[in-house]
Amino acid sequence: MKQRAYNFNAGPSALPLAVLEKAQKEFVDFQGTGMSVMELSHRSAAYEEVHNQAISRLKSLLSIPDQYEVLFLQGGASLQFSMIPMNFLSAGQQAGYIMTGSWSEKAIKEAELFGKPYHIASSKKNQYRTIPALSELTFNEQDAYVHLTSNNTIYGTQWKEFPETGNIPLIADMSSDILSRPIDVSRFALIYAGAQKNLGPSGVTVVIIRKDLLEKENSDAPTMLKYSTHAKTNSLFHTPPTFGIYMLGEVLRWVEEQGGIDVITQKNEEKAKIIYDTIDQSHGFYYGHAEKDSRSLMNITFRLNDEDLEKKFLTEAKEAGFVGLNGHRSVGGCRASTYNAVPFEACKALSEFMGEFQQKNS
Ligand SMILES: *Cc1c(COP(=O)(O)O)cnc(C)c1O
């Protein structure tokens, strides 16, 4: 078998090898059923066990309090951009968006279809190199909610501390850093994340919603696009993405086996550090896009001083077996996504490759 790639893809991204191998083993006969997980009825006891275990593992790993529901939806984080204002914003009503990158821009654009979203703060004027300081943020009690993006996959910035919004529901897109570090779920009214970065394969979207928010839902939203529809039915109102949920459950089991979120956090810090150190010690040969105090542990964005050299770097990195190092098409440059399942060895290999490339080219 070909060696596993050094996979730095931004999403879909690396999955733990142990999970892939377990899925392979169970692929045609899941636990003696004589069927693949994909062939089970979503109403069967065997599937229900998979489904409920995935929910309880997530609740336990993230210490999700009892007053929250965990939902498995479809449509990606992108559908959440629409579902949130469709359910919680009324015509003429305001909602505050904290703008930290392309995903915040996409989110607010959908909210404009339903109400009056506005910018609480924006780091656009510095090319989204920073997360706004908490002291810059002011909130308006009348707002339907406040929305932020906890990790900016494209620009490589990440919130270190979250704002206190009092009675205003705080909503976060955590697609690219959920489960990478401990979070205090009780600070949020709703958290959402497409699974394909840290949680599993694409096709499942996780929503963690505080039950009292469900009561504020606009009643005229279509059935499938109401959170309460899925909350009332344990995300089994219709056929859920069963195989994706099974894989997500196995990724969560893997996180438990690694020692839980604290161990994962520590590994993520070590992985990011070895690459950031390479950038910082390169005397400007490489330079980071994000300002140091806003740097993401999940998406490391950097550039080379010279565009031709940058192209050469990306070409040679590809030849050397590194996958997914091109920056997002909207910003260019380089990006290494070091999600939970990316092993330290891959980050170390990248750091060494960067060091050698610099030596040869300066
Ligand atoms: C990847 C990503 C999205 C888009 O997710 P889809 O599941 O493709 O809709 C949204 N927000 C953030 C922060 C992301 O990283």
Tab-separated table of C-alpha atoms and ligand atoms in Angstrom:
chain	number	residue	atom	x	y	z
A	1	MET	CA	0.000	0.000	0.000
A	2	LYS	CA	1.111	3.528	-0.769
A	3	GLN	CA	2.204	5.374	2.334
A	4	ARG	CA	-0.413	7.702	3.874
A	5	ALA	CA	-0.157	11.212	2.469
A	6	TYR	CA	0.924	14.185	4.554
A	7	ASN	CA	-2.575	15.602	4.357
A	8	PHE	CA	-2.928	19.312	5.155
A	9	ASN	CA	-6.240	19.751	3.342
A	10	ALA	CA	-8.547	22.456	4.715
A	11	GLY	CA	-11.684	20.325	4.412
A	12	PRO	CA	-12.613	17.634	3.799
A	13	SER	CA	-9.455	16.774	5.617
A	14	ALA	CA	-7.464	14.023	7.272
A	15	LEU	CA	-9.306	11.375	9.281
A	16	PRO	CA	-7.607	9.202	11.894
A	17	LEU	CA	-6.107	6.125	10.225
A	18	ALA	CA	-7.431	3.911	13.037
A	19	VAL	CA	-10.976	5.078	12.277
A	20	LEU	CA	-10.633	4.415	8.561
A	21	GLU	CA	-9.294	0.950	9.267
A	22	LYS	CA	-12.071	0.129	11.694
A	23	ALA	CA	-14.675	1.286	9.180
A	24	GLN	CA	-12.992	-0.841	6.543
A	25	LYS	CA	-13.144	-3.880	8.775
A	26	GLU	CA	-16.830	-3.357	9.505
A	27	PHE	CA	-17.684	-2.173	6.011
A	28	VAL	CA	-19.652	-5.135	4.673
A	29	ASP	CA	-20.727	-6.681	7.961
A	30	PHE	CA	-21.470	-4.265	10.756
A	31	GLN	CA	-21.438	-6.051	14.113
A	32	GLY	CA	-22.755	-9.337	12.754
A	33	THR	CA	-25.790	-7.814	11.044
A	34	GLY	CA	-24.659	-9.105	7.644
A	35	MET	CA	-25.094	-5.540	6.386
A	36	SER	CA	-23.055	-2.395	6.025
A	37	VAL	CA	-24.000	0.509	8.303
A	38	MET	CA	-25.160	2.149	5.063
A	39	GLU	CA	-27.641	-0.669	4.492
A	40	LEU	CA	-29.256	-0.525	7.936
A	41	SER	CA	-32.674	1.013	8.360
A	42	HIS	CA	-32.384	4.304	10.167
A	43	ARG	CA	-35.230	2.991	12.349
A	44	SER	CA	-33.349	-0.178	13.333
A	45	ALA	CA	-31.999	-0.802	16.822
A	46	ALA	CA	-28.483	-1.324	15.420
A	47	TYR	CA	-28.468	2.097	13.762
A	48	GLU	CA	-30.150	3.814	16.674
A	49	GLU	CA	-27.316	2.643	18.909
A	50	VAL	CA	-24.746	4.195	16.537
A	51	HIS	CA	-26.746	7.439	16.423
A	52	ASN	CA	-27.278	7.756	20.171
A	53	GLN	CA	-23.700	6.843	21.000
A	54	ALA	CA	-22.420	9.583	18.710
A	55	ILE	CA	-24.663	12.126	20.483
A	56	SER	CA	-23.648	11.004	23.959
A	57	ARG	CA	-19.948	10.940	23.083
A	58	LEU	CA	-20.106	14.504	21.803
A	59	LYS	CA	-22.017	15.605	24.924
A	60	SER	CA	-19.430	14.044	27.142
A	61	LEU	CA	-16.329	15.214	25.231
A	62	LEU	CA	-17.514	18.825	25.097
A	63	SER	CA	-19.208	18.734	28.541
A	64	ILE	CA	-22.449	19.892	26.945
A	65	PRO	CA	-24.946	20.827	29.687
A	66	ASP	CA	-28.368	19.142	29.860
A	67	GLN	CA	-30.263	22.157	28.605
A	68	TYR	CA	-28.758	21.702	25.128
A	69	GLU	CA	-29.785	19.475	22.227
A	70	VAL	CA	-27.258	17.953	19.839
A	71	LEU	CA	-28.630	17.751	16.291
A	72	PHE	CA	-27.266	16.057	13.191
A	73	LEU	CA	-28.412	17.984	10.138
A	74	GLN	CA	-27.471	18.201	6.468
A	75	GLY	CA	-26.682	21.103	4.173
A	76	GLY	CA	-23.316	21.925	5.723
A	77	ALA	CA	-22.393	24.945	7.789
A	78	SER	CA	-23.534	26.932	4.751
A	79	LEU	CA	-27.176	26.025	5.302
A	80	GLN	CA	-26.812	27.206	8.901
A	81	PHE	CA	-25.964	30.665	7.514
A	82	SER	CA	-29.588	30.715	6.267
A	83	MET	CA	-31.346	28.615	8.901
A	84	ILE	CA	-30.180	30.813	11.777
A	85	PRO	CA	-31.722	34.069	10.494
A	86	MET	CA	-34.709	32.199	9.038
A	87	ASN	CA	-35.551	30.944	12.525
A	88	PHE	CA	-34.348	33.698	14.807
A	89	LEU	CA	-34.424	36.984	12.890
A	90	SER	CA	-37.615	38.803	11.949
A	91	ALA	CA	-38.141	41.430	9.274
A	92	GLY	CA	-36.773	44.750	10.529
A	93	GLN	CA	-35.002	43.162	13.478
A	94	GLN	CA	-31.244	43.533	14.011
A	95	ALA	CA	-28.578	40.907	14.622
A	96	GLY	CA	-24.904	41.671	15.252
A	97	TYR	CA	-22.227	39.948	13.200
A	98	ILE	CA	-18.551	40.053	14.116
A	99	MET	CA	-16.699	39.985	10.828
A	100	THR	CA	-13.465	38.008	10.801
A	101	GLY	CA	-13.292	36.576	7.315
A	102	SER	CA	-14.984	35.077	4.287
A	103	TRP	CA	-17.241	32.754	6.278
A	104	SER	CA	-18.611	35.654	8.349
A	105	GLU	CA	-19.269	37.492	5.076
A	106	LYS	CA	-21.199	34.540	3.693
A	107	ALA	CA	-23.163	34.238	6.944
A	108	ILE	CA	-24.240	37.897	7.079
A	109	LYS	CA	-25.269	37.875	3.428
A	110	GLU	CA	-27.924	35.265	4.194
A	111	ALA	CA	-29.143	37.167	7.257
A	112	GLU	CA	-29.791	40.188	5.003
A	113	LEU	CA	-32.555	38.164	3.358
A	114	PHE	CA	-34.484	38.002	6.628
A	115	GLY	CA	-33.737	41.063	8.754
A	116	LYS	CA	-31.213	43.776	9.466
A	117	PRO	CA	-27.866	42.302	10.376
A	118	TYR	CA	-25.038	44.757	11.000
A	119	HIS	CA	-21.299	44.659	11.747
A	120	ILE	CA	-20.452	44.778	15.445
A	121	ALA	CA	-16.785	44.854	14.445
A	122	SER	CA	-14.712	43.866	11.439
A	123	SER	CA	-11.061	43.137	10.836
A	124	LYS	CA	-11.460	43.453	7.064
A	125	LYS	CA	-9.396	46.664	6.916
A	126	ASN	CA	-6.316	44.720	7.993
A	127	GLN	CA	-7.017	41.835	5.578
A	128	TYR	CA	-8.545	39.823	8.416
A	129	ARG	CA	-5.198	39.374	10.146
A	130	THR	CA	-6.712	39.795	13.607
A	131	ILE	CA	-9.632	38.948	15.832
A	132	PRO	CA	-11.223	42.138	17.174
A	133	ALA	CA	-10.323	42.900	20.812
A	134	LEU	CA	-13.104	42.091	23.258
A	135	SER	CA	-12.885	45.681	24.530
A	136	GLU	CA	-13.899	46.966	21.060
A	137	LEU	CA	-17.179	45.089	21.084
A	138	THR	CA	-20.458	46.593	22.191
A	139	PHE	CA	-23.755	44.796	22.133
A	140	ASN	CA	-27.289	45.979	21.736
A	141	GLU	CA	-29.852	44.321	24.044
A	142	GLN	CA	-32.482	44.500	21.305
A	143	ASP	CA	-30.494	42.336	18.878
A	144	ALA	CA	-31.886	38.926	17.997
A	145	TYR	CA	-28.432	37.381	18.416
A	146	VAL	CA	-24.701	37.908	17.987
A	147	HIS	CA	-22.856	35.766	15.445
A	148	LEU	CA	-19.131	34.999	15.249
A	149	THR	CA	-16.792	32.565	13.498
A	150	SER	CA	-14.565	30.950	16.133
A	151	ASN	CA	-11.824	29.940	13.698
A	152	ASN	CA	-11.222	31.539	10.334
A	153	THR	CA	-10.252	28.691	8.086
A	154	ILE	CA	-9.159	30.887	5.187
A	155	TYR	CA	-7.233	33.670	6.974
A	156	GLY	CA	-5.885	31.503	9.795
A	157	THR	CA	-7.119	33.432	12.825
A	158	GLN	CA	-8.902	32.115	15.898
A	159	TRP	CA	-10.734	33.562	18.883
A	160	LYS	CA	-8.855	32.881	22.118
A	161	GLU	CA	-11.560	34.234	24.409
A	162	PHE	CA	-15.204	34.745	23.605
A	163	PRO	CA	-17.282	37.840	24.309
A	164	GLU	CA	-19.832	37.935	27.092
A	165	THR	CA	-23.145	38.877	25.471
A	166	GLY	CA	-25.414	38.712	28.525
A	167	ASN	CA	-29.016	37.978	27.516
A	168	ILE	CA	-28.315	38.208	23.801
A	169	PRO	CA	-27.935	34.719	22.325
A	170	LEU	CA	-24.378	34.112	21.147
A	171	ILE	CA	-24.127	31.959	18.024
A	172	ALA	CA	-20.845	30.538	16.736
A	173	ASP	CA	-19.713	28.873	13.545
A	174	MET	CA	-17.126	26.423	14.918
A	175	SER	CA	-16.752	24.395	11.727
A	176	SER	CA	-12.980	24.441	11.705
A	177	ASP	CA	-12.105	24.240	15.383
A	178	ILE	CA	-14.824	22.325	17.176
A	179	LEU	CA	-13.307	19.661	19.416
A	180	SER	CA	-9.795	21.067	18.988
A	181	ARG	CA	-9.781	22.699	22.447
A	182	PRO	CA	-12.078	22.938	25.467
A	183	ILE	CA	-14.953	25.388	25.155
A	184	ASP	CA	-17.523	26.545	27.659
A	185	VAL	CA	-20.682	25.565	25.787
A	186	SER	CA	-22.852	27.418	28.304
A	187	ARG	CA	-21.614	30.724	26.854
A	188	PHE	CA	-23.355	29.966	23.570
A	189	ALA	CA	-26.983	29.669	22.550
A	190	LEU	CA	-26.104	27.812	19.364
A	191	ILE	CA	-22.929	26.278	17.987
A	192	TYR	CA	-22.732	24.768	14.529
A	193	ALA	CA	-20.083	22.944	12.549
A	194	GLY	CA	-19.818	21.054	9.301
A	195	ALA	CA	-18.229	17.725	10.250
A	196	GLN	CA	-15.583	17.536	7.555
A	197	LYS	CA	-12.777	19.383	9.352
A	198	ASN	CA	-12.489	17.945	12.837
A	199	LEU	CA	-15.401	15.583	13.313
A	200	GLY	CA	-15.718	13.178	10.411
A	201	PRO	CA	-16.614	13.062	6.740
A	202	SER	CA	-18.652	15.709	4.923
A	203	GLY	CA	-22.422	15.321	4.875
A	204	VAL	CA	-23.187	15.804	8.574
A	205	THR	CA	-23.616	19.159	10.273
A	206	VAL	CA	-23.553	19.269	14.045
A	207	VAL	CA	-25.766	21.801	15.810
A	208	ILE	CA	-25.642	22.305	19.574
A	209	ILE	CA	-28.635	24.401	20.558
A	210	ARG	CA	-29.874	25.637	23.917
A	211	LYS	CA	-33.452	24.484	24.431
A	212	ASP	CA	-34.836	27.938	25.281
A	213	LEU	CA	-33.725	29.189	21.865
A	214	LEU	CA	-36.030	26.642	20.236
A	215	GLU	CA	-38.976	28.529	21.727
A	216	LYS	CA	-37.946	31.722	19.926
A	217	GLU	CA	-38.095	30.074	16.522
A	218	ASN	CA	-40.162	31.769	13.785
A	219	SER	CA	-43.129	29.505	13.265
A	220	ASP	CA	-43.362	30.131	9.529
A	221	ALA	CA	-40.091	28.404	8.635
A	222	PRO	CA	-40.494	25.235	6.517
A	223	THR	CA	-40.655	22.020	8.542
A	224	MET	CA	-37.261	20.683	7.476
A	225	LEU	CA	-35.606	24.038	8.204
A	226	LYS	CA	-36.863	24.381	11.785
A	227	TYR	CA	-34.542	23.282	14.562
A	228	SER	CA	-37.509	22.087	16.647
A	229	THR	CA	-38.430	19.518	13.985
A	230	HIS	CA	-35.077	17.818	14.478
A	231	ALA	CA	-34.896	18.399	18.234
A	232	LYS	CA	-38.284	16.726	18.793
A	233	THR	CA	-37.303	13.651	16.804
A	234	ASN	CA	-33.718	13.105	17.976
A	235	SER	CA	-32.559	14.087	14.434
A	236	LEU	CA	-34.583	11.198	13.006
A	237	PHE	CA	-37.411	13.232	11.455
A	238	HIS	CA	-36.200	11.996	8.094
A	239	THR	CA	-33.325	9.796	6.927
A	240	PRO	CA	-30.158	11.183	8.472
A	241	PRO	CA	-26.735	10.757	6.822
A	242	THR	CA	-26.268	7.436	8.593
A	243	PHE	CA	-22.797	6.517	7.369
A	244	GLY	CA	-21.441	9.978	8.132
A	245	ILE	CA	-22.898	9.846	11.648
A	246	TYR	CA	-21.331	6.416	12.156
A	247	MET	CA	-17.941	7.805	11.078
A	248	LEU	CA	-18.404	10.845	13.292
A	249	GLY	CA	-19.118	8.537	16.240
A	250	GLU	CA	-15.940	6.603	15.505
A	251	VAL	CA	-13.899	9.829	15.346
A	252	LEU	CA	-15.328	10.777	18.752
A	253	ARG	CA	-14.416	7.364	20.121
A	254	TRP	CA	-10.889	7.931	18.770
A	255	VAL	CA	-10.696	11.304	20.553
A	256	GLU	CA	-11.715	9.553	23.791
A	257	GLU	CA	-9.033	6.941	23.227
A	258	GLN	CA	-6.422	9.661	22.702
A	259	GLY	CA	-7.220	10.874	26.218
A	260	GLY	CA	-9.982	13.381	25.474
A	261	ILE	CA	-9.978	17.012	24.637
A	262	ASP	CA	-7.133	18.118	26.906
A	263	VAL	CA	-4.698	15.705	25.292
A	264	ILE	CA	-5.937	16.674	21.834
A	265	THR	CA	-5.457	20.362	22.680
A	266	GLN	CA	-1.919	19.773	23.852
A	267	LYS	CA	-1.093	17.857	20.660
A	268	ASN	CA	-2.635	20.587	18.536
A	269	GLU	CA	-0.484	23.168	20.292
A	270	GLU	CA	2.673	21.148	19.671
A	271	LYS	CA	1.777	20.601	16.016
A	272	ALA	CA	1.080	24.276	15.368
A	273	LYS	CA	4.131	25.396	17.307
A	274	ILE	CA	6.620	23.438	15.234
A	275	ILE	CA	5.330	25.088	12.060
A	276	TYR	CA	4.906	28.595	13.500
A	277	ASP	CA	8.423	28.381	14.961
A	278	THR	CA	9.766	27.509	11.515
A	279	ILE	CA	8.052	30.593	10.113
A	280	ASP	CA	9.194	32.879	12.939
A	281	GLN	CA	12.790	31.661	12.848
A	282	SER	CA	13.118	32.000	9.063
A	283	HIS	CA	14.249	35.664	9.234
A	284	GLY	CA	11.392	36.692	6.986
A	285	PHE	CA	11.837	33.987	4.358
A	286	TYR	CA	8.396	32.801	5.437
A	287	TYR	CA	5.934	35.182	7.064
A	288	GLY	CA	2.579	34.485	8.667
A	289	HIS	CA	-0.638	36.124	7.487
A	290	ALA	CA	-2.286	36.298	10.924
A	291	GLU	CA	-0.918	38.533	13.673
A	292	LYS	CA	0.670	36.450	16.391
A	293	ASP	CA	-1.945	36.943	19.083
A	294	SER	CA	-4.748	35.943	16.680
A	295	ARG	CA	-3.079	32.887	15.190
A	296	SER	CA	-5.108	29.753	14.616
A	297	LEU	CA	-4.024	26.364	15.908
A	298	MET	CA	-5.922	24.759	13.054
A	299	ASN	CA	-5.064	26.680	9.897
A	300	ILE	CA	-1.561	28.081	9.557
A	301	THR	CA	-1.454	30.678	6.794
A	302	PHE	CA	1.861	31.944	5.494
A	303	ARG	CA	3.583	33.400	2.480
A	304	LEU	CA	7.010	33.576	0.919
A	305	ASN	CA	8.568	36.928	0.103
A	306	ASP	CA	8.771	36.265	-3.582
A	307	GLU	CA	5.796	35.017	-5.625
A	308	ASP	CA	7.895	32.865	-7.959
A	309	LEU	CA	9.604	31.295	-5.008
A	310	GLU	CA	6.206	30.682	-3.438
A	311	LYS	CA	5.103	28.807	-6.562
A	312	LYS	CA	8.302	26.800	-6.478
A	313	PHE	CA	7.742	26.014	-2.799
A	314	LEU	CA	4.224	24.734	-3.456
A	315	THR	CA	5.344	22.660	-6.444
A	316	GLU	CA	8.248	21.065	-4.611
A	317	ALA	CA	6.140	20.449	-1.497
A	318	LYS	CA	3.622	18.624	-3.642
A	319	GLU	CA	6.371	16.524	-5.208
A	320	ALA	CA	7.629	15.698	-1.727
A	321	GLY	CA	4.220	14.277	-0.777
A	322	PHE	CA	2.588	17.210	1.034
A	323	VAL	CA	-1.078	17.627	0.109
A	324	GLY	CA	-3.293	20.678	0.439
A	325	LEU	CA	-0.720	23.405	1.133
A	326	ASN	CA	-2.109	25.922	-1.349
A	327	GLY	CA	-3.890	28.822	0.324
A	328	HIS	CA	-7.602	29.243	-0.338
A	329	ARG	CA	-8.219	30.342	-3.929
A	330	SER	CA	-9.547	33.702	-2.689
A	331	VAL	CA	-6.340	34.716	-0.859
A	332	GLY	CA	-3.462	32.673	-2.305
A	333	GLY	CA	-0.267	31.958	-0.399
A	334	CYS	CA	0.180	28.797	1.646
A	335	ARG	CA	-1.906	27.171	4.315
A	336	ALA	CA	-1.302	24.102	6.436
A	337	SER	CA	-4.437	22.818	8.136
A	338	THR	CA	-3.426	20.886	11.217
A	339	TYR	CA	-6.748	19.477	12.382
A	340	ASN	CA	-7.047	16.873	15.154
A	341	ALA	CA	-6.374	13.903	12.885
A	342	VAL	CA	-3.195	15.341	11.339
A	343	PRO	CA	-0.334	13.578	13.119
A	344	PHE	CA	2.594	15.412	14.690
A	345	GLU	CA	4.927	13.535	12.289
A	346	ALA	CA	3.282	15.251	9.309
A	347	CYS	CA	3.841	18.672	10.919
A	348	LYS	CA	7.411	17.813	11.772
A	349	ALA	CA	8.040	16.651	8.204
A	350	LEU	CA	6.592	19.908	6.893
A	351	SER	CA	8.739	21.961	9.232
A	352	GLU	CA	11.837	20.093	8.058
A	353	PHE	CA	10.862	20.487	4.436
A	354	MET	CA	10.395	24.237	4.956
A	355	GLY	CA	13.818	24.488	6.586
A	356	GLU	CA	15.525	22.626	3.748
A	357	PHE	CA	13.710	24.638	1.099
A	358	GLN	CA	14.842	27.852	2.733
A	359	GLN	CA	18.448	26.677	2.874
A	360	LYS	CA	18.473	25.768	-0.788
A	361	ASN	CA	16.760	28.950	-1.913
A	362	SER	CA	18.267	31.788	0.065
B	1	LIG	C1	-15.704	24.929	5.845
B	1	LIG	C2	-16.398	26.030	6.558
B	1	LIG	C3	-17.720	26.386	6.259
B	1	LIG	C4	-18.500	25.768	5.131
B	1	LIG	O1	-18.900	24.503	5.454
B	1	LIG	P1	-19.810	23.623	4.470
B	1	LIG	O2	-20.060	22.433	5.332
B	1	LIG	O3	-19.005	23.360	3.247
B	1	LIG	O4	-21.047	24.395	4.181
B	1	LIG	C5	-18.303	27.390	7.004
B	1	LIG	N1	-17.641	27.989	7.999
B	1	LIG	C6	-16.376	27.683	8.312
B	1	LIG	C7	-15.677	28.391	9.426
B	1	LIG	C8	-15.710	26.686	7.595
B	1	LIG	O5	-14.449	26.369	7.910
